[in-house]
XYZ file of C-alpha atoms in Angstrom:
721
model
C -40.561 10.998 -1.061
C -43.157 12.631 1.454
C -41.973 15.576 4.000
C -40.137 14.286 7.315
C -41.423 17.286 10.503
C -38.540 14.813 12.501
C -34.888 14.944 11.601
C -32.418 13.049 13.278
C -30.246 16.085 15.525
C -27.595 15.383 18.040
C -27.145 18.536 20.316
C -23.321 19.198 22.494
C -21.272 15.747 20.926
C -18.400 15.179 22.064
C -16.523 14.504 18.963
C -12.680 14.751 18.414
C -12.487 14.578 14.631
C -13.390 14.499 10.910
C -13.168 11.327 10.575
C -14.954 10.662 13.143
C -18.153 12.642 12.707
C -18.248 10.756 9.119
C -18.207 6.962 11.654
C -20.699 8.329 14.038
C -23.567 9.344 10.948
C -22.751 6.076 9.100
C -23.481 4.110 12.752
C -26.436 6.335 13.213
C -27.686 5.981 10.023
C -27.676 2.151 10.976
C -28.922 2.142 14.150
C -32.278 4.895 12.451
C -33.097 1.919 9.430
C -31.833 4.037 6.981
C -28.912 1.277 5.321
C -27.697 -2.144 6.229
C -24.717 -1.660 5.579
C -22.273 1.222 7.785
C -19.419 0.530 5.480
C -20.620 1.856 2.293
C -22.700 4.083 3.885
C -18.865 5.317 5.523
C -17.691 4.994 2.095
C -19.895 7.387 0.512
C -18.925 10.099 2.626
C -15.994 9.181 2.215
C -15.271 9.885 -0.333
C -17.399 12.467 -0.785
C -14.591 14.564 0.825
C -12.198 13.125 -0.866
C -13.642 14.682 -4.014
C -14.652 18.379 -1.928
C -14.742 19.563 1.093
C -18.239 20.051 2.226
C -16.612 22.365 4.780
C -18.909 25.822 4.341
C -17.883 28.473 7.002
C -18.036 30.666 9.946
C -18.573 26.589 11.946
C -20.367 24.860 9.443
C -20.581 21.812 6.950
C -22.981 19.893 5.318
C -21.070 15.934 4.749
C -24.024 13.658 3.005
C -23.446 10.663 1.034
C -24.991 9.024 -1.551
C -25.291 5.311 -2.643
C -27.007 1.882 -2.854
C -27.231 0.788 0.728
C -29.129 4.163 1.654
C -32.704 2.439 1.896
C -34.946 5.927 2.868
C -33.818 9.714 2.178
C -32.820 11.459 6.172
C -31.368 14.149 7.608
C -29.073 14.404 10.876
C -28.343 17.743 12.345
C -25.087 17.549 14.783
C -23.561 20.809 17.153
C -20.543 19.610 18.475
C -19.373 20.478 22.457
C -16.162 22.002 20.340
C -15.514 22.848 17.206
C -13.271 20.089 15.458
C -10.165 20.392 12.146
C -12.169 20.613 9.101
C -11.458 21.578 5.471
C -13.798 25.208 5.214
C -13.744 28.233 3.199
C -12.465 31.203 6.183
C -10.086 27.870 7.874
C -12.211 28.048 10.840
C -12.820 24.726 12.636
C -16.527 23.498 11.912
C -19.105 22.655 14.671
C -21.735 22.440 13.554
C -22.305 19.941 10.969
C -25.883 18.854 8.477
C -25.570 15.786 6.793
C -27.796 13.765 4.436
C -29.048 10.994 3.096
C -29.480 10.585 0.009
C -30.655 6.370 -1.990
C -28.764 6.037 -5.134
C -32.329 6.660 -6.999
C -35.288 8.287 -5.421
C -33.958 11.541 -3.716
C -34.292 13.821 -5.700
C -36.902 15.665 -2.634
C -33.246 15.723 -0.910
C -31.212 16.462 -3.938
C -33.067 19.911 -4.192
C -33.050 19.786 -0.245
C -29.064 20.138 -0.512
C -29.449 22.924 -2.726
C -31.337 24.148 -0.638
C -29.353 24.277 1.492
C -25.627 25.122 0.780
C -27.288 28.516 -0.816
C -29.395 29.318 3.367
C -25.738 28.654 4.470
C -24.476 31.533 2.494
C -26.718 33.484 4.966
C -25.704 34.607 7.791
C -29.103 35.162 9.286
C -29.400 31.336 8.882
C -26.674 30.660 10.752
C -27.582 32.951 13.394
C -30.378 30.890 13.973
C -29.200 27.805 14.171
C -27.416 28.753 16.432
C -29.030 30.454 18.216
C -30.981 26.879 18.799
C -30.083 25.344 22.434
C -32.456 21.875 21.637
C -33.762 19.540 20.008
C -37.372 20.618 19.447
C -35.973 24.451 18.521
C -33.502 22.892 15.603
C -36.169 21.030 13.799
C -38.301 23.535 13.406
C -36.599 25.621 12.191
C -35.099 23.390 9.862
C -38.117 23.101 8.448
C -39.697 25.618 8.249
C -36.654 26.535 6.807
C -37.163 23.970 4.148
C -41.387 24.749 3.667
C -39.953 29.165 2.959
C -37.418 27.764 0.245
C -39.595 24.761 -1.286
C -42.310 28.237 -1.663
C -39.562 30.856 -2.507
C -37.942 28.270 -5.721
C -42.067 27.502 -7.122
C -42.577 31.217 -7.398
C -39.305 31.855 -8.922
C -38.403 33.106 -12.299
C -36.482 33.250 -14.871
C -35.811 37.416 -14.920
C -33.863 36.487 -18.640
C -34.430 34.115 -21.253
C -30.209 34.833 -21.743
C -27.487 33.272 -20.180
C -24.742 34.614 -17.633
C -21.845 32.261 -18.519
C -19.090 31.272 -15.814
C -15.594 29.712 -15.777
C -14.249 28.659 -12.522
C -9.666 28.354 -12.336
C -7.121 27.764 -9.414
C -3.321 27.812 -9.171
C -3.929 23.400 -8.728
C -7.174 22.837 -10.740
C -8.609 21.055 -7.915
C -11.234 22.595 -4.849
C -11.510 25.637 -5.037
C -12.126 25.263 -9.348
C -15.675 23.331 -8.051
C -16.685 24.792 -5.230
C -16.296 28.958 -7.552
C -18.420 26.824 -10.407
C -20.481 25.976 -7.339
C -21.149 29.774 -6.326
C -21.478 30.856 -9.536
C -24.647 28.541 -10.574
C -26.217 28.929 -6.818
C -26.115 33.375 -7.040
C -27.527 32.628 -10.891
C -29.787 30.312 -9.508
C -30.934 32.510 -6.464
C -31.439 36.283 -8.577
C -33.102 34.035 -11.150
C -30.683 33.387 -13.815
C -30.350 30.855 -16.069
C -26.616 29.951 -16.915
C -23.645 27.564 -18.198
C -19.849 27.289 -15.741
C -17.217 26.076 -16.981
C -14.876 24.339 -14.970
C -11.102 24.905 -16.021
C -9.418 22.533 -14.096
C -7.352 19.859 -13.038
C -8.877 17.608 -15.765
C -9.168 19.894 -18.286
C -12.544 22.083 -19.199
C -14.960 20.042 -17.814
C -19.290 21.649 -19.078
C -17.564 22.547 -21.607
C -20.030 26.558 -22.979
C -21.757 25.032 -26.306
C -22.684 27.404 -29.038
C -25.642 28.084 -28.664
C -24.901 29.537 -25.285
C -22.191 31.326 -26.379
C -25.437 32.858 -28.673
C -27.589 33.515 -26.360
C -25.693 35.030 -23.574
C -25.577 38.022 -21.122
C -22.240 38.220 -20.008
C -18.864 36.206 -18.561
C -18.233 36.028 -15.452
C -14.183 34.603 -14.303
C -13.537 33.265 -10.792
C -10.223 32.769 -11.542
C -6.803 32.842 -10.351
C -4.971 31.977 -13.402
C -5.532 32.817 -16.796
C -7.349 30.382 -19.130
C -7.460 29.816 -22.558
C -10.376 32.039 -23.366
C -9.770 30.210 -27.693
C -11.606 33.693 -28.310
C -14.593 32.801 -28.080
C -15.969 36.105 -25.660
C -14.810 38.114 -27.334
C -18.118 39.938 -28.020
C -19.015 39.735 -24.056
C -18.689 41.486 -21.275
C -16.083 39.915 -18.490
C -16.822 40.880 -15.013
C -13.708 39.217 -13.298
C -12.461 37.923 -9.348
C -10.667 35.486 -7.710
C -12.083 32.426 -6.573
C -12.414 32.616 -2.753
C -14.140 35.988 -3.439
C -16.837 34.670 -5.773
C -17.076 31.767 -2.969
C -17.412 34.129 0.068
C -19.488 36.933 -1.469
C -21.577 35.425 -4.232
C -24.735 37.306 -4.122
C -22.748 40.537 -3.656
C -20.050 39.538 -7.175
C -22.977 39.050 -8.912
C -24.820 41.545 -7.982
C -22.124 43.961 -8.909
C -21.736 41.995 -12.906
C -24.713 42.663 -13.379
C -24.123 46.156 -12.011
C -20.974 46.472 -14.580
C -22.359 45.002 -17.724
C -25.814 47.314 -17.818
C -23.787 50.426 -17.664
C -21.734 49.109 -21.050
C -23.570 46.244 -22.498
C -24.605 48.469 -25.060
C -21.223 48.854 -26.399
C -21.029 45.054 -26.940
C -22.172 45.316 -30.636
C -18.633 44.982 -32.011
C -15.483 43.619 -31.671
C -14.086 46.781 -32.137
C -15.801 48.468 -29.349
C -15.509 45.868 -27.270
C -11.754 45.749 -26.491
C -12.131 49.566 -26.136
C -14.613 49.512 -24.360
C -14.082 46.892 -21.552
C -9.959 48.294 -20.999
C -10.364 49.239 -17.683
C -14.385 47.175 -17.103
C -13.305 44.161 -16.040
C -11.414 44.434 -13.223
C -12.627 44.220 -10.010
C -14.205 47.026 -6.566
C -11.606 46.282 -4.948
C -8.692 46.758 -7.832
C -9.647 49.772 -8.826
C -9.608 51.168 -5.396
C -5.833 49.906 -5.135
C -2.456 50.876 -7.281
C -0.878 50.719 -10.285
C 1.959 49.401 -8.424
C -0.125 47.139 -6.394
C -2.245 45.609 -9.255
C 0.292 44.949 -11.168
C 2.880 43.049 -8.873
C -0.518 40.948 -8.290
C -0.759 40.820 -12.070
C 3.590 39.535 -11.725
C 2.787 36.998 -9.018
C -0.669 35.479 -10.957
C 1.667 35.019 -14.038
C 4.305 33.186 -12.576
C 2.350 31.030 -10.516
C -0.218 29.868 -13.270
C 2.825 29.249 -15.402
C 4.602 27.552 -12.404
C 1.290 25.083 -11.241
C 0.965 24.054 -15.315
C 4.425 22.428 -14.330
C 4.152 21.139 -11.379
C 3.014 17.781 -12.781
C 6.634 17.567 -15.027
C 7.977 18.226 -11.458
C 6.479 15.517 -9.816
C 7.340 12.496 -12.146
C 10.816 14.298 -13.390
C 11.272 13.670 -9.195
C 10.204 9.918 -9.867
C 12.586 9.322 -12.082
C 15.313 10.469 -10.013
C 14.432 9.484 -7.389
C 14.072 5.637 -8.833
C 17.158 5.351 -11.353
C 19.245 6.645 -8.399
C 17.218 3.681 -6.072
C 18.208 1.333 -9.136
C 22.125 2.402 -9.024
C 22.769 2.208 -5.880
C 21.753 -1.439 -5.673
C 24.712 -1.747 -8.437
C 27.319 -2.482 -8.855
C 27.520 0.997 -9.733
C 27.039 2.752 -6.427
C 25.476 6.154 -7.873
C 23.745 6.617 -11.049
C 26.282 9.250 -11.833
C 29.090 6.251 -13.109
C 26.740 5.092 -15.282
C 27.529 8.457 -17.485
C 31.105 7.435 -17.667
C 29.404 3.828 -19.878
C 27.636 6.036 -22.214
C 29.947 8.859 -24.195
C 27.028 9.533 -26.221
C 25.691 13.094 -25.719
C 22.207 14.163 -26.244
C 23.348 15.380 -29.383
C 24.948 13.070 -30.886
C 23.779 11.245 -33.744
C 24.805 7.213 -32.116
C 22.992 8.461 -28.464
C 20.390 6.676 -28.523
C 22.786 3.049 -30.149
C 24.968 3.650 -27.077
C 22.088 2.984 -24.334
C 20.953 -0.048 -24.230
C 20.671 -3.365 -21.615
C 19.864 -2.644 -17.336
C 22.926 -0.042 -17.403
C 21.059 2.008 -20.408
C 17.933 1.257 -19.008
C 18.916 3.260 -15.210
C 20.287 5.407 -16.777
C 17.984 6.822 -19.028
C 15.806 7.771 -16.836
C 17.991 9.489 -14.522
C 18.593 11.621 -17.738
C 15.562 12.358 -19.502
C 14.313 12.789 -14.866
C 17.355 15.674 -13.870
C 18.797 17.241 -17.368
C 15.095 17.389 -19.393
C 12.222 16.699 -16.632
C 14.241 19.423 -15.110
C 16.234 20.777 -17.274
C 15.423 22.061 -21.331
C 11.925 21.238 -20.546
C 11.035 22.443 -17.658
C 12.757 25.036 -17.826
C 11.216 26.006 -21.069
C 7.702 25.236 -20.194
C 7.654 27.440 -17.448
C 8.809 30.330 -19.856
C 6.322 29.313 -22.370
C 3.213 28.685 -19.628
C 4.368 32.448 -18.052
C 3.982 34.161 -21.696
C 1.035 32.382 -22.400
C -0.426 32.807 -18.845
C 0.080 36.898 -19.902
C -1.167 36.454 -23.426
C -2.152 33.851 -23.976
C -1.425 31.873 -27.238
C 0.321 34.578 -28.846
C 2.326 34.532 -25.889
C 3.309 30.441 -25.623
C 5.271 30.524 -28.482
C 8.055 33.103 -27.411
C 8.226 32.220 -23.764
C 9.564 28.748 -24.474
C 11.690 29.982 -27.616
C 13.445 32.515 -23.459
C 12.550 30.346 -21.698
C 15.046 27.769 -24.205
C 17.953 31.174 -24.784
C 17.879 30.677 -20.670
C 19.282 27.013 -20.180
C 21.810 28.579 -22.832
C 22.518 31.015 -21.167
C 23.046 28.489 -17.456
C 20.785 31.051 -16.033
C 18.239 29.216 -14.021
C 14.032 29.420 -13.472
C 14.875 33.151 -12.539
C 16.208 33.662 -15.839
C 13.951 31.864 -16.634
C 11.301 33.466 -14.961
C 12.347 37.793 -15.542
C 12.894 37.487 -19.193
C 9.019 36.114 -20.022
C 7.615 38.457 -17.874
C 9.742 40.843 -19.844
C 9.247 39.260 -23.093
C 5.181 38.959 -22.325
C 4.438 41.906 -21.120
C 6.328 43.691 -24.706
C 4.324 41.650 -26.608
C 1.095 42.910 -24.891
C 2.275 45.876 -25.881
C 2.755 45.638 -29.178
C -0.836 43.564 -29.546
C -2.415 47.123 -27.648
C -0.224 49.518 -29.507
C 1.275 47.894 -33.001
C -0.315 45.882 -34.729
C -2.946 47.119 -38.061
C -6.206 47.508 -37.586
C -9.289 46.823 -40.235
C -8.268 44.273 -42.741
C -4.774 44.009 -42.136
C -5.463 42.807 -38.738
C -4.784 39.086 -39.088
C -0.934 40.204 -40.664
C -1.024 41.009 -36.592
C -0.429 37.404 -35.152
C 1.770 35.619 -37.989
C 3.726 38.124 -38.317
C 4.072 41.445 -36.176
C 3.564 38.926 -32.528
C 6.412 36.435 -33.074
C 8.752 38.204 -35.262
C 8.660 40.798 -32.160
C 8.567 38.348 -29.234
C 11.122 36.463 -31.145
C 13.400 39.077 -31.670
C 12.346 39.862 -27.942
C 12.845 36.340 -26.198
C 16.092 35.368 -28.109
C 17.654 39.292 -26.753
C 16.355 40.367 -22.800
C 17.778 36.286 -22.525
C 21.205 36.391 -23.523
C 21.807 39.484 -23.475
C 19.793 41.564 -20.772
C 19.876 39.046 -18.131
C 21.975 36.440 -19.497
C 25.185 38.209 -19.340
C 24.527 38.825 -15.401
C 23.012 35.947 -14.524
C 26.314 33.606 -15.871
C 28.359 36.439 -14.930
C 27.127 35.305 -10.892
C 26.991 32.294 -11.686
C 30.796 32.117 -12.334
C 31.626 34.445 -9.758
C 29.608 32.410 -6.658
C 31.661 28.812 -8.220
C 34.542 30.788 -8.796
C 35.091 31.924 -4.802
C 33.210 28.622 -3.869
C 36.536 26.623 -5.400
C 38.985 29.203 -3.729
C 37.667 28.208 -0.457
C 37.793 24.303 -1.409
C 41.186 24.676 -1.244
C 41.988 26.078 1.609
C 40.148 22.390 4.160
C 40.620 24.847 7.110
C 37.830 26.755 5.305
C 35.623 23.555 5.155
C 32.721 24.345 7.224
C 32.784 27.872 6.190
C 32.779 26.195 2.519
C 29.352 23.350 3.388
C 27.897 26.908 5.468
C 28.393 28.459 2.095
C 26.595 25.968 0.500
C 24.267 25.043 1.549
C 22.815 28.631 2.252
C 23.545 28.810 -1.648
C 21.458 25.768 -2.430
C 18.680 27.452 -0.676
C 18.352 30.408 -1.341
C 16.532 30.364 -4.779
C 15.828 26.157 -4.908
C 17.668 25.757 -8.654
C 18.242 29.451 -9.400
C 22.066 30.592 -10.542
C 23.070 30.397 -6.550
C 21.510 27.304 -6.333
C 22.949 26.636 -9.631
C 26.242 27.812 -8.414
C 27.404 25.778 -5.847
C 25.075 22.270 -6.578
C 28.126 23.107 -10.033
C 31.366 23.444 -7.082
C 30.957 20.445 -4.260
C 29.788 18.236 -7.842
C 32.938 19.428 -9.475
C 34.538 18.625 -6.344
C 33.520 15.264 -5.869
C 33.897 14.204 -9.404
C 37.935 14.878 -9.066
C 39.714 12.477 -7.915
C 42.896 14.133 -6.861
C 41.382 16.287 -3.823
C 41.435 14.799 -0.626
C 38.711 12.025 0.703
C 37.745 15.202 2.789
C 37.366 18.045 0.046
C 35.609 16.127 -1.943
C 32.378 14.145 0.319
C 32.299 16.915 3.323
C 30.412 19.496 0.902
C 28.658 16.878 -1.535
C 26.830 15.999 2.610
C 26.303 19.556 2.685
C 25.140 19.988 -0.414
C 22.887 16.836 -0.763
C 20.930 17.532 2.536
C 20.865 21.636 2.509
C 18.906 20.522 -1.064
C 15.276 18.216 0.523
C 15.450 21.177 3.156
C 13.506 23.807 2.468
C 10.962 21.210 -0.209
C 9.923 18.504 3.152
C 10.219 22.098 5.774
C 7.398 23.626 3.887
C 4.910 20.729 3.603
C 5.433 20.342 7.623
C 4.303 24.033 8.468
C 0.699 23.118 6.153
C 0.117 19.710 8.749
C 1.101 22.558 11.315
C -1.172 24.795 11.249
C -3.116 23.333 8.049
C -6.389 25.819 8.558
C -4.120 28.990 7.638
C -2.586 27.155 4.145
C -5.802 27.488 1.032
C -6.694 24.047 -0.211
C -4.410 25.306 -2.660
C -1.521 25.658 -0.753
C -1.321 22.079 1.055
C -1.437 19.588 -2.723
C 1.540 21.935 -3.488
C 3.153 21.512 -0.243
C 2.216 17.234 -0.358
C 3.399 18.150 -4.011
C 7.027 19.405 -2.045
C 7.609 16.568 0.033
C 7.284 14.345 -2.721
C 10.127 15.897 -4.221
C 11.452 16.306 -1.452
C 12.309 13.117 -0.667
C 14.031 12.765 -3.804
C 16.324 15.542 -3.388
C 14.503 18.254 -5.612
C 14.284 21.246 -4.480
C 11.729 23.072 -7.162
C 8.550 21.690 -5.687
C 9.154 24.143 -2.829
C 9.364 27.114 -5.659
C 6.053 27.695 -5.068
C 5.904 29.574 -2.078
C 9.162 30.816 -2.979
C 7.328 33.166 -5.233
C 4.866 33.704 -3.130
C 6.584 34.428 -0.231
C 9.566 35.261 -1.051
C 11.320 37.488 1.408
C 10.672 35.029 4.380
C 10.792 31.801 1.852
C 14.371 32.864 1.779
C 15.652 33.620 5.435
C 14.062 30.291 6.376
C 14.917 28.587 4.495
C 18.585 29.628 4.687
C 19.143 29.019 8.010
C 16.809 25.758 8.211
C 20.061 24.709 5.675
C 22.990 25.775 7.536
C 21.387 24.533 10.691
C 21.252 20.978 9.226
C 24.584 21.302 7.590
C 26.529 22.301 10.437
C 26.491 19.114 12.714
C 27.007 16.865 10.899
C 30.485 18.659 8.179
C 31.956 20.134 12.114
C 32.316 16.544 12.526
C 33.286 15.852 9.185
C 31.413 12.975 8.152
C 31.577 12.544 4.460
C 28.556 11.505 1.645
C 30.419 9.440 -1.034
C 27.749 9.830 -3.555
C 26.006 11.561 -5.303
C 22.423 11.069 -4.394
C 20.178 13.135 -2.618
C 17.927 13.132 0.915
C 16.333 9.935 2.349
C 18.099 6.919 -0.461
C 21.967 8.488 0.249
C 21.657 7.448 3.076
C 23.816 4.380 3.636
C 26.618 5.467 1.607
C 27.207 8.741 4.530
C 30.128 8.078 7.099
C 27.460 9.050 9.802
C 23.637 7.759 8.268
C 21.425 8.593 11.595
C 23.407 11.404 12.229
C 22.624 12.373 8.302
C 18.678 11.689 8.799
C 18.796 13.510 12.183
C 20.182 16.930 10.684
C 17.852 16.484 7.835
C 14.538 16.022 9.887
C 16.648 18.888 12.141
C 16.377 21.633 9.085
C 13.016 20.396 8.241
C 11.141 20.785 11.452
C 13.319 24.297 11.629
C 12.100 26.042 8.160
C 8.333 24.249 8.817
C 7.803 25.434 12.063
C 9.050 29.350 11.559
C 6.921 28.625 7.450
C 3.660 27.542 10.370
C 4.803 30.629 12.306
C 5.314 33.533 9.988
C 2.169 31.629 8.235
C -0.451 32.358 11.328
C 0.869 36.010 12.062
C 0.088 36.969 7.627
C -3.362 34.787 8.116
C -4.481 37.475 12.007
C -2.939 40.248 9.967
C -4.769 39.522 6.399
C -8.491 38.629 8.227
C -7.648 41.812 11.106
C -8.353 38.413 13.804
C -5.664 37.830 16.886
C -3.951 36.212 17.135
C -2.929 33.766 19.919
C 1.260 34.003 20.359
C 1.813 31.466 22.962
C -0.014 28.755 23.576
C -1.302 26.823 26.673
C -0.251 23.861 28.083
C -2.801 21.821 27.817
C -2.943 23.139 23.851
C 1.482 22.397 23.062
C 0.629 18.314 24.701
C -2.586 18.460 21.934
C 0.582 18.525 18.410
C 1.622 15.167 20.783
C -0.930 13.950 21.401
C -2.063 13.838 18.016
C 1.454 12.461 16.700
C 0.912 9.513 19.385
C -2.257 8.856 18.028
C -1.644 8.176 14.852
C 0.027 5.080 15.286
C -2.250 3.328 17.931
C -5.422 1.423 17.965
C -8.861 3.220 17.500
C -9.646 2.468 20.494
C -6.404 2.654 22.423
C -5.852 5.917 21.009
C -6.041 9.498 24.101
C -8.517 11.887 23.978
C -7.362 15.674 23.508
C -6.849 17.761 26.831
C -9.333 21.040 26.081
C -7.357 24.710 26.677
C -9.472 26.944 29.572
C -7.234 29.986 28.882
C -4.801 31.772 25.924
C -2.759 34.426 25.670
C -3.129 36.943 22.992
C -2.135 39.852 22.146
C -3.889 42.399 19.679
C -4.093 45.606 19.678
C -0.595 46.191 22.047
C -2.678 45.294 24.730
C -3.100 41.292 26.255
C -5.101 39.418 27.352
C -5.877 36.218 28.949
C -9.393 35.247 27.426
C -10.857 32.348 28.451
C -11.352 29.702 25.768
C -14.364 26.965 24.950
C -14.213 26.656 21.289
C -10.454 27.441 19.402
């Protein structure tokens, strides 16, 4: 490909959203002879965005398309008149777009240019140069000189060492940030002149695995991770530098220079395994961690281990929720009207030898779906695996089995997921202490992993789960159930009972308080000696409340997407799916991440949703939560409205507090009020979802916005917000 001095450049283009940008780029490619098939180019752009967002930071994005339909390579630059929503590192809108058109074959020069561009856009001065360009010729000159300069530098850039810098990247969801961090490590090593190899521990497993030969020729390991990963003892003899994925993405060269500096100070210690374990004890934490006190670091570690354990269990939550939903739908169209009624057809239990023989035919199939979804997926298996993966996050393979035991003991004690988290964390740190101070040294060291750790770990798991946490949480469970049942004896206190059930269902999302409320309204519903009001009104309250938190957090990410991370948005969408089927556990990651605000918002949202339904003594005759039980209520439309009312309440308050949290964390101005135009734009955007492209209304422009910062109120003219 010959060098092109004339790129396609647009200044102050008026485009309103990312999809329109991709369509515009595809049309430009067609109009300028780069393709004969606009739709194929648009598909290539869209597929690339669906893999990992091409949004960077500071209002820049680099969408690119590689396709057989592209006949020749090219570059398109667009400066928008206003910023648009795009998934970026800093959650800011995008205004400057640099796009590459790359043929399926013969576009190697432009692939190299793309990598050069990505590296240079990490430099603040480079971004300023592009932003300061006023005309098309200025942009063209900056881009061309910029590429020529970088290509000369790359040719001159010799590797500083024959050895490798190794890397591992992993985020909680195993999606966008995993691969962005991988690319950041590779770019930083390339720019500073080092050989590199980076493993991505993503949702599809380990990708680009490091080989034994590369391990032998390694300098040190960079861990850009948000959750613990299985290192398989492969890196025991290497110095490890650890930071979060976000830190490395934002400051890749600075983080790599820190790692190199620390490695240079301690590299002589890395000769034998014993020396590594002793000398790296306090080395592999980032500079910011050292400045914090021990309590803060310990709190962050606990949060990381909890989020890691839940992250592993998210696919199980989705699968279990879908099985429950499918079984409920199939049951509701059958003569039984409710899947719980199928249980009477199968007297066998999981413990009986004839359980399989009891479950036969179509009804048996439906009940099996429900049983494995509710009892196994959200019961035995979820809680057991949650304990195991938390233990694994703390101690690797040594913590897996004791964590599994902790989870199973908590199931026996009926402590819910809170008991599992408390027990597995406690056991995990006990094992960590045992490994550090109680395992034999020298030749007897292997006995530690096969004897001391399992023995002490199993004993601690059973003791903690049974005595330390089991008794208090079980007592709390029983006390709450007894109190609610006493309220149920007096029909004049029925509304108070329903309000308490709603608040408890939303309080800990599967913990002992939630389980107590569920047990009470299910007991009342199945007790045919009660009146219809006592049986079916609390049942309606519980089934409304169970969906509110999970749906609400998803709505929050839709209202203010720029203030949530990509991983948060993935988990919120999962939460929405499970919430539709009456499974509240999908919102647990947010309850753990933001506990105080989540409890307050979820409880008030659930109560708000339940009150209009139960005050009028509306009933629900089946045990089907969320959307698929609405036809079995005495007022189906009010049932749907109440769920949406609670969910919108949760979504709006979560969005507001997330916005406050973001501005506080980034030390930026907080817009407390929206202008009239900004408020109207919310409804315009929603309305545009339901009309054809040619009938979509343009968003109104904002001219002023009120800001509050440092106790001062300012009115500022807004050009791009």
